[in-house]
PDB file of C-alpha atoms and ligand atoms in Angstrom:
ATOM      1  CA  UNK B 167       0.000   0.000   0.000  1.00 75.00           C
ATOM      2  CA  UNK B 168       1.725   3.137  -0.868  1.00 85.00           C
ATOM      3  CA  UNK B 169       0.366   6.479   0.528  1.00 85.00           C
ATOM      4  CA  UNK B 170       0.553   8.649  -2.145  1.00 84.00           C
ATOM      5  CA  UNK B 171      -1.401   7.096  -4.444  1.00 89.00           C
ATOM      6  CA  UNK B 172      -4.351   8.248  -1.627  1.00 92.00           C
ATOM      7  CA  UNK B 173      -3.929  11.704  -2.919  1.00 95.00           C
ATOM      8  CA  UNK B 174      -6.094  12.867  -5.616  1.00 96.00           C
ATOM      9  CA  UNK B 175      -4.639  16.008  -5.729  1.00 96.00           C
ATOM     10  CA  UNK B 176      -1.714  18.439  -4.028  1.00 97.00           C
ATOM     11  CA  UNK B 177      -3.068  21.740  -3.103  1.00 98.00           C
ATOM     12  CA  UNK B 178       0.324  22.946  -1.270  1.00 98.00           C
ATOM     13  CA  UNK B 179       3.174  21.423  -2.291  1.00 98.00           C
ATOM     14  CA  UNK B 180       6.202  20.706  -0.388  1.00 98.00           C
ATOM     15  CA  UNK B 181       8.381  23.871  -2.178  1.00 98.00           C
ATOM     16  CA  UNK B 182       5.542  26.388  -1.595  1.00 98.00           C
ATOM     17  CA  UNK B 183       4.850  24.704   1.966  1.00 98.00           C
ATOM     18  CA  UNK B 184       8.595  25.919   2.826  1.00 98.00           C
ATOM     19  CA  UNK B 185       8.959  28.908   1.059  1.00 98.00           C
ATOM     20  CA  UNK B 186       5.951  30.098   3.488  1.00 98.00           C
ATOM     21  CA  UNK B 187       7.271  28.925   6.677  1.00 98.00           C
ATOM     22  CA  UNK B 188      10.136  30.674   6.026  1.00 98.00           C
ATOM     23  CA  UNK B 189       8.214  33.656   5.398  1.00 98.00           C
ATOM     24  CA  UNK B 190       6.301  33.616   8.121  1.00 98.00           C
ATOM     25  CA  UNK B 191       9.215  33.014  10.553  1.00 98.00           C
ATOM     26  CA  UNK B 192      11.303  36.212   9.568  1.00 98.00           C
ATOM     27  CA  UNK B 193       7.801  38.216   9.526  1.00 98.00           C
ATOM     28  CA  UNK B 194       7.472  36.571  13.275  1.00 98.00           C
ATOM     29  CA  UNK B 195      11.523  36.823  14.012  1.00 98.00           C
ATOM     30  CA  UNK B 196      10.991  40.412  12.791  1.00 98.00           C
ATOM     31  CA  UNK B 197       7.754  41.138  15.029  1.00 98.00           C
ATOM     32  CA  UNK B 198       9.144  39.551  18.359  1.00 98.00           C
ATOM     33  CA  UNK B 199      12.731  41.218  17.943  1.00 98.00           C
ATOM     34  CA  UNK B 200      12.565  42.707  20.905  1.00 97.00           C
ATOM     35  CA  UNK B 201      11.282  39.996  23.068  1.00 95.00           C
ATOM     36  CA  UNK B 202      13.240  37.520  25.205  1.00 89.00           C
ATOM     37  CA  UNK B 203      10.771  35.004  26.639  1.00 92.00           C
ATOM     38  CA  UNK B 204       9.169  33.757  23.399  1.00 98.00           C
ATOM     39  CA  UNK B 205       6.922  30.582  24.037  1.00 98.00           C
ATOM     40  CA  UNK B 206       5.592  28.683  20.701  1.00 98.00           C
ATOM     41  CA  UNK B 207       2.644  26.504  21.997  1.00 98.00           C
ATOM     42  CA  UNK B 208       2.085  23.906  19.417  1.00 98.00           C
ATOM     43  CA  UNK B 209      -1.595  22.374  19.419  1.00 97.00           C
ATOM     44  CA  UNK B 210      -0.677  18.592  19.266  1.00 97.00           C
ATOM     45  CA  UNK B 211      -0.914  16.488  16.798  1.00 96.00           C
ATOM     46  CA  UNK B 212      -1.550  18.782  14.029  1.00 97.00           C
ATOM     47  CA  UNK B 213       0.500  21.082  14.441  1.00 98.00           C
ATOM     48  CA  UNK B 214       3.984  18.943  15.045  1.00 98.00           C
ATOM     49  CA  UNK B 215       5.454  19.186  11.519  1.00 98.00           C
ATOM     50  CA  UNK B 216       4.646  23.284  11.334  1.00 98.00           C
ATOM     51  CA  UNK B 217       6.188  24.070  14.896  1.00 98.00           C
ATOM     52  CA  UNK B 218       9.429  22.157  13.785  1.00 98.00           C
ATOM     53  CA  UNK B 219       9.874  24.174  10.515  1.00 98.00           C
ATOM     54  CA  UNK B 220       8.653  27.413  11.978  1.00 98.00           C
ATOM     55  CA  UNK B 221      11.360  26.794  15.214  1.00 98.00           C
ATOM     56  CA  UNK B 222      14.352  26.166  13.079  1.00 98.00           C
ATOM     57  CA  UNK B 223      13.924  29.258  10.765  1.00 98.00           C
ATOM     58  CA  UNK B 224      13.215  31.339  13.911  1.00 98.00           C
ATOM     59  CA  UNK B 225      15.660  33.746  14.459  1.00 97.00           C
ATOM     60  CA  UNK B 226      14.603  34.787  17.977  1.00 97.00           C
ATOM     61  CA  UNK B 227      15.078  32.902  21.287  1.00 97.00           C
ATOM     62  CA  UNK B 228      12.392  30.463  21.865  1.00 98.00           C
ATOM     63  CA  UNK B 229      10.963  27.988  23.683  1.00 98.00           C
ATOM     64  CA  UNK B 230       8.721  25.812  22.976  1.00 98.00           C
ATOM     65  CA  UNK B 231       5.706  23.418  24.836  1.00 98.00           C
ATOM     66  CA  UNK B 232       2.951  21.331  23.811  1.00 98.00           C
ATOM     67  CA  UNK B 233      -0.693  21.285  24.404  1.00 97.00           C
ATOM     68  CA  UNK B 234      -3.037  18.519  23.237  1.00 96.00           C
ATOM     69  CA  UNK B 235      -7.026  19.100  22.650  1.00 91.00           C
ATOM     70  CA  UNK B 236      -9.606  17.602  21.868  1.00 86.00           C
ATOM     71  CA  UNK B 237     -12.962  17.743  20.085  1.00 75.00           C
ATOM     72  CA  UNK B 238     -15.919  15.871  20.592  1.00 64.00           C
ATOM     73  CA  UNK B 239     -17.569  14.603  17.679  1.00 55.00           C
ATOM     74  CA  UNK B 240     -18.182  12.266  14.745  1.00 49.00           C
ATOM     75  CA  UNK B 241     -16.781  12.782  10.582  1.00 53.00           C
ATOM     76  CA  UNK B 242     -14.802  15.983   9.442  1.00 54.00           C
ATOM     77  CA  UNK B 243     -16.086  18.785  11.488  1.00 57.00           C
ATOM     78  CA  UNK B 244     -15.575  19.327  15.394  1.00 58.00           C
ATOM     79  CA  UNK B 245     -18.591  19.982  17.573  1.00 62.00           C
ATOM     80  CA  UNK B 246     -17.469  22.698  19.878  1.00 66.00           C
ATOM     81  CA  UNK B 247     -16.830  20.681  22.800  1.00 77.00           C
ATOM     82  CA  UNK B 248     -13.770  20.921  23.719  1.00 85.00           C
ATOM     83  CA  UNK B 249     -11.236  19.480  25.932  1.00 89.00           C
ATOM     84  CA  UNK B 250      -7.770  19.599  27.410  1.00 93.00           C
ATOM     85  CA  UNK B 251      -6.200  16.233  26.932  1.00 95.00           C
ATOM     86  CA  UNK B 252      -2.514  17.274  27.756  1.00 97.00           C
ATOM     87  CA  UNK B 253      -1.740  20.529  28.997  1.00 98.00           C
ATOM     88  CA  UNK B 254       1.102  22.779  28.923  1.00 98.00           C
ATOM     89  CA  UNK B 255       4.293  21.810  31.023  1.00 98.00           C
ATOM     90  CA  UNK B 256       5.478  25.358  31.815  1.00 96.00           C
ATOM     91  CA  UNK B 257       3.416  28.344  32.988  1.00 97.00           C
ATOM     92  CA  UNK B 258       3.039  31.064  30.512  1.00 98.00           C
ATOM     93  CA  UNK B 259       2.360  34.045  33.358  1.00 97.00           C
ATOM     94  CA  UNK B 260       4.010  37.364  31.719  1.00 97.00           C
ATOM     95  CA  UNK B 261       5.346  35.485  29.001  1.00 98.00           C
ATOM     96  CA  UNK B 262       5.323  35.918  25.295  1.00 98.00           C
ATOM     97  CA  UNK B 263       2.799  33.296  23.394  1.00 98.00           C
ATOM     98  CA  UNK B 264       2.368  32.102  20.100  1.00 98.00           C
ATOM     99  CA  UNK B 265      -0.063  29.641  19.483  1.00 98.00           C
ATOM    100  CA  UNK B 266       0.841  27.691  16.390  1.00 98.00           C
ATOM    101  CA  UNK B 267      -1.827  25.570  15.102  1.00 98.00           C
ATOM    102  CA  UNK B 268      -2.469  23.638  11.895  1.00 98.00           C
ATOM    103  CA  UNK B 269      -5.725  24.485  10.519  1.00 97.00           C
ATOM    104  CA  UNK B 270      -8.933  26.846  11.627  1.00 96.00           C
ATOM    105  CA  UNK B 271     -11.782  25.402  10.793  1.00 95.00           C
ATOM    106  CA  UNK B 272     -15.168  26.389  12.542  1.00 93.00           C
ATOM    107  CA  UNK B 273     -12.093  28.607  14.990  1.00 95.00           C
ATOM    108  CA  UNK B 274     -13.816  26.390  17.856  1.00 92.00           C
ATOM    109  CA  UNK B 275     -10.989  25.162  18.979  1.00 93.00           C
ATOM    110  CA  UNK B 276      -8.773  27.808  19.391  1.00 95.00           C
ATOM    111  CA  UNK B 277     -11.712  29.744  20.563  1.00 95.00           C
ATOM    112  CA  UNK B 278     -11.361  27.762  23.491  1.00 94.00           C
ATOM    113  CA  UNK B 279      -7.755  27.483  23.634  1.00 96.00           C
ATOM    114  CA  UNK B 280      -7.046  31.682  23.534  1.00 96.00           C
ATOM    115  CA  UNK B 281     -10.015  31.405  26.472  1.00 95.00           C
ATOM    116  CA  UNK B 282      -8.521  28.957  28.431  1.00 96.00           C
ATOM    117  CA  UNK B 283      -4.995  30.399  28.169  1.00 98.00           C
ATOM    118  CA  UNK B 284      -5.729  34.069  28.282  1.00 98.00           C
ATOM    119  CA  UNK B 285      -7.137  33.407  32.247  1.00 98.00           C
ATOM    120  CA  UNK B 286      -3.242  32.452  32.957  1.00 98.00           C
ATOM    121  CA  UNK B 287      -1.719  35.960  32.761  1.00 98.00           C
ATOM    122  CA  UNK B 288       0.345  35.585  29.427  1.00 98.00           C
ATOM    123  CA  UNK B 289       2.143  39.001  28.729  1.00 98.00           C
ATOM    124  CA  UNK B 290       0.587  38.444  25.050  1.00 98.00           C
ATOM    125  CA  UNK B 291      -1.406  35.942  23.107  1.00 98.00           C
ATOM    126  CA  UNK B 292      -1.015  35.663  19.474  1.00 98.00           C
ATOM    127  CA  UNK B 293      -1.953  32.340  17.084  1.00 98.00           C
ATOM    128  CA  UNK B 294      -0.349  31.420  14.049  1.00 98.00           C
ATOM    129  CA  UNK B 295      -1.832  28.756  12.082  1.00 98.00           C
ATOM    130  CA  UNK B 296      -0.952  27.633   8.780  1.00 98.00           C
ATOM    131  CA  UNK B 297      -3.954  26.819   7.248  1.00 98.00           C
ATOM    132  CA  UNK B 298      -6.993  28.553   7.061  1.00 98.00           C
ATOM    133  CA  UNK B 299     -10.646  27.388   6.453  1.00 96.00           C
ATOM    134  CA  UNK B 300     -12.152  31.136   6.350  1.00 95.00           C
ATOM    135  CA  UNK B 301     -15.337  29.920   4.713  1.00 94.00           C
ATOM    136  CA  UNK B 302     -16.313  27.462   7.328  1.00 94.00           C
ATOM    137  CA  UNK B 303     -15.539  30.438  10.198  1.00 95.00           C
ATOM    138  CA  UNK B 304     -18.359  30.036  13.284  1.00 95.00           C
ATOM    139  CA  UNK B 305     -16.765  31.797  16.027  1.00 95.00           C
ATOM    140  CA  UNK B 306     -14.463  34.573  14.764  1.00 94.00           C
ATOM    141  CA  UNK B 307     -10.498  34.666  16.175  1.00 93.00           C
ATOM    142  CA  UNK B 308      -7.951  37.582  15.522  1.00 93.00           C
ATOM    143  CA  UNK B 309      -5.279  35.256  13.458  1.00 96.00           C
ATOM    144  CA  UNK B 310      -2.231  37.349  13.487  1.00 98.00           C
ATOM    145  CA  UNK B 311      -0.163  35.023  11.177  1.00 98.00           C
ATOM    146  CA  UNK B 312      -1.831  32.844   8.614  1.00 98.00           C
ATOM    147  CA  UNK B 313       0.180  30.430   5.863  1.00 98.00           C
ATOM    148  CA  UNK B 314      -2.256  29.751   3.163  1.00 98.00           C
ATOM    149  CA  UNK B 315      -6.384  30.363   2.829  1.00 98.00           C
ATOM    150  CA  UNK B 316      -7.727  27.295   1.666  1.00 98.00           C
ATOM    151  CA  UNK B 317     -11.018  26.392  -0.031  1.00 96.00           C
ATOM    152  CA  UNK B 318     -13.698  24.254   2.045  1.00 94.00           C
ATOM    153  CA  UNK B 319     -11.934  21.149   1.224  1.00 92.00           C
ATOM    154  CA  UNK B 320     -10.781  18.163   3.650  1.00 93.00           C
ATOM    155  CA  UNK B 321      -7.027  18.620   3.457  1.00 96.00           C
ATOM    156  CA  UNK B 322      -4.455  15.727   4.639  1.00 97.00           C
ATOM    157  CA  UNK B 323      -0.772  15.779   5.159  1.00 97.00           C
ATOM    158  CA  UNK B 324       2.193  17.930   7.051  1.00 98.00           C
ATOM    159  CA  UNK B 325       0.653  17.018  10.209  1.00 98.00           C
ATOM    160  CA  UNK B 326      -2.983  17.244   9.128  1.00 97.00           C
ATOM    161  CA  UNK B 327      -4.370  13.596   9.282  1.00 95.00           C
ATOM    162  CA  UNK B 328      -7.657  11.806   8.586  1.00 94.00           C
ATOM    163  CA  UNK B 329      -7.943   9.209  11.430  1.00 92.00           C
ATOM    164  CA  UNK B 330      -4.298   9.470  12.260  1.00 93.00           C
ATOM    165  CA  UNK B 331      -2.636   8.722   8.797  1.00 94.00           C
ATOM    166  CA  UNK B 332      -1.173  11.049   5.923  1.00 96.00           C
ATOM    167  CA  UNK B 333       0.293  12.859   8.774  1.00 97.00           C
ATOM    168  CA  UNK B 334       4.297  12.430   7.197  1.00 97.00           C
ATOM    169  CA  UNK B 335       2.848  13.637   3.300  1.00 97.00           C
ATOM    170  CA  UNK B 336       5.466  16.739   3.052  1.00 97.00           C
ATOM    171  CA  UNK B 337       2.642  18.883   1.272  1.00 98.00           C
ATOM    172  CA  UNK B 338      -0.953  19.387   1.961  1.00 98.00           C
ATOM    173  CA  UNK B 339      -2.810  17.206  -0.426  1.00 97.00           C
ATOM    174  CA  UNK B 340      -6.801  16.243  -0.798  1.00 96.00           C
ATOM    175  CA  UNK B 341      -7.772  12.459  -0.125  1.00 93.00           C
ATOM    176  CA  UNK B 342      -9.330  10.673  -2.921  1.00 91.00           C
ATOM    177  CA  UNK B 343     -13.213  10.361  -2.100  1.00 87.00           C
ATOM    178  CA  UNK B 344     -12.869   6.616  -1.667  1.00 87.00           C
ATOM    179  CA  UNK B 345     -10.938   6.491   1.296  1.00 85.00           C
ATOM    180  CA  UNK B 346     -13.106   8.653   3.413  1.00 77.00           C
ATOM    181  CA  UNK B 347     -15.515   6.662   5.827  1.00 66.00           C
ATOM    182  CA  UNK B 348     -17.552   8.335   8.483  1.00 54.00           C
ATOM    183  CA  UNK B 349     -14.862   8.533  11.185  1.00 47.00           C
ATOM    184  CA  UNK B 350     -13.443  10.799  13.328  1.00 47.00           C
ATOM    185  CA  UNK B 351     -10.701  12.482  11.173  1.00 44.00           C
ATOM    186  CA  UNK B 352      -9.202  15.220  13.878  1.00 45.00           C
ATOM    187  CA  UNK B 353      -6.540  16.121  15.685  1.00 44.00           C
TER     188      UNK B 353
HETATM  189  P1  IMP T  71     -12.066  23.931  14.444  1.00 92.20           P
HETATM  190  O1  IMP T  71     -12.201  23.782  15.923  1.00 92.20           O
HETATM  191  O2  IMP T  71     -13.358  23.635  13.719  1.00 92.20           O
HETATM  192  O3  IMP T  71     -11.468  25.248  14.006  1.00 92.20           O
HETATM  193  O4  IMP T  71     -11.153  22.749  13.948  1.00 92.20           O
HETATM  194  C1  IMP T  71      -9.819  22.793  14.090  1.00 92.20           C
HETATM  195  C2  IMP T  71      -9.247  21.386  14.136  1.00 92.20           C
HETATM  196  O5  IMP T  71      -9.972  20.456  13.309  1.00 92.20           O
HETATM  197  C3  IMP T  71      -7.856  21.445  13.567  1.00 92.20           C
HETATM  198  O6  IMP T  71      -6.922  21.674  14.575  1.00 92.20           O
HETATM  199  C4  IMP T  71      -7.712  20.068  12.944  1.00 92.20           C
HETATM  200  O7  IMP T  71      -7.229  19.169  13.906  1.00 92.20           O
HETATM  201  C5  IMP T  71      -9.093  19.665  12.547  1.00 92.20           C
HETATM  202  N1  IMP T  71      -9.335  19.919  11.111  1.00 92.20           N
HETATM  203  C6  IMP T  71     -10.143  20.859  10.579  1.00 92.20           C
HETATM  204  N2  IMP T  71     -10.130  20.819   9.233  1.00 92.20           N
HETATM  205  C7  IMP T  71      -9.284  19.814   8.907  1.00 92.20           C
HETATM  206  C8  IMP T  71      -8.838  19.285   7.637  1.00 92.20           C
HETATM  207  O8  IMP T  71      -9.214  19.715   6.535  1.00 92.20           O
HETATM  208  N3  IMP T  71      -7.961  18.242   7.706  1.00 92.20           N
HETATM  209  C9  IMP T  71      -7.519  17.725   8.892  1.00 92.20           C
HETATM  210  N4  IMP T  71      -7.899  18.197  10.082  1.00 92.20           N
HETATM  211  C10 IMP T  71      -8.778  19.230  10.096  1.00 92.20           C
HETATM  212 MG1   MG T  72      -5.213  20.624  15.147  1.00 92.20          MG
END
């Protein structure tokens, strides 16, 4: 079984997929020049591939921690509940955060995620996500650094999975209609 041939068709591919996350890090290198207590949160699992791109073309001192969430709820779209399955190792009181996330979908999730970590006395609280479903929007969030708008399409790959494979794909590719079944696809 080879993976690839799952794809029906590349929407980001792996050149443009860099080029961008090198873009965005001097645009974030550039905005956070003057801070010294810098804390990426990556949204597990989703986000794993973007955070370890985005970190190495960072140019200003970082650290980094991982959160994991999840969302109640059947087949491609989350249902709004929410929940902390792992949460963050450090605390983020008068620090510097950046969320970095893979997709925002409905904006549910980090919805609940700015709310959550906004009560902990961050010094700011910015998201950067790399993907962005701005059609399928039901809660609006300030996104203050955003890789690529994409159509309303299910999108695998670079972290994104549909029930836990396609995650290693090095671009962001649609599946081919036959392997979808009526699972649980996030995270
Ligand atoms: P939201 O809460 O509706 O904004 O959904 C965000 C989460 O749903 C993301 O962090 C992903 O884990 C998942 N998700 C949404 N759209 C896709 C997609 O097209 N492919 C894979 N996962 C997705
Ligand atoms: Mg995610």
């Amino acid at each position: 079984m080879i993976l690839a041939e799952h794809v029906d068709h590349v929407l980001i591919d792996q050149d443009r997929l860099q080029a961008r996350v090198a873009e965005l890090a001097a645009e974030i290198s550039h905005d956070y020049a003057e801070v010294d207590d810098l804390l990426l949160v990556c949204v597990l699992k989703g986000a794993v591939m973007f955070l370890s791109d985005l970190s190495r073309h960072l140019e200003v001192p970082h650290a980094i921690d991982f959160m994991a969430i999840s969302s109640y709820g059947a087949s491609t779209q989350s249902s709004g509940i929410v929940r902390i399955l792992m949460d963050l190792e450090t605390s983020i009181m008068d620090r510097h955060v950046l969320v970095v996330e893979d997709i925002i979908d409905s904006g549910r999730t980090l919805d609940y995620i700015t709310r959550n970590l906004g009560t902990r006395g961050p010094a700011s609280l910015k998201i950067c996500s790399l993907l962005d479903k701005r059609a399928r929007r039901v809660i609006p969030i300030p996104v203050d650094y955003i890789g690529f708008e994409i159509p309303d399409e299910f999108v695998i790959g670079y972290g994104l999975d549909f029930a836990e494979f396609y995650r290693n794909l090095p671009f962001i590719g649609v599946l081919k209609p036959e392997f979808y079944a009526d699972v649980d696809g996030h995270g």
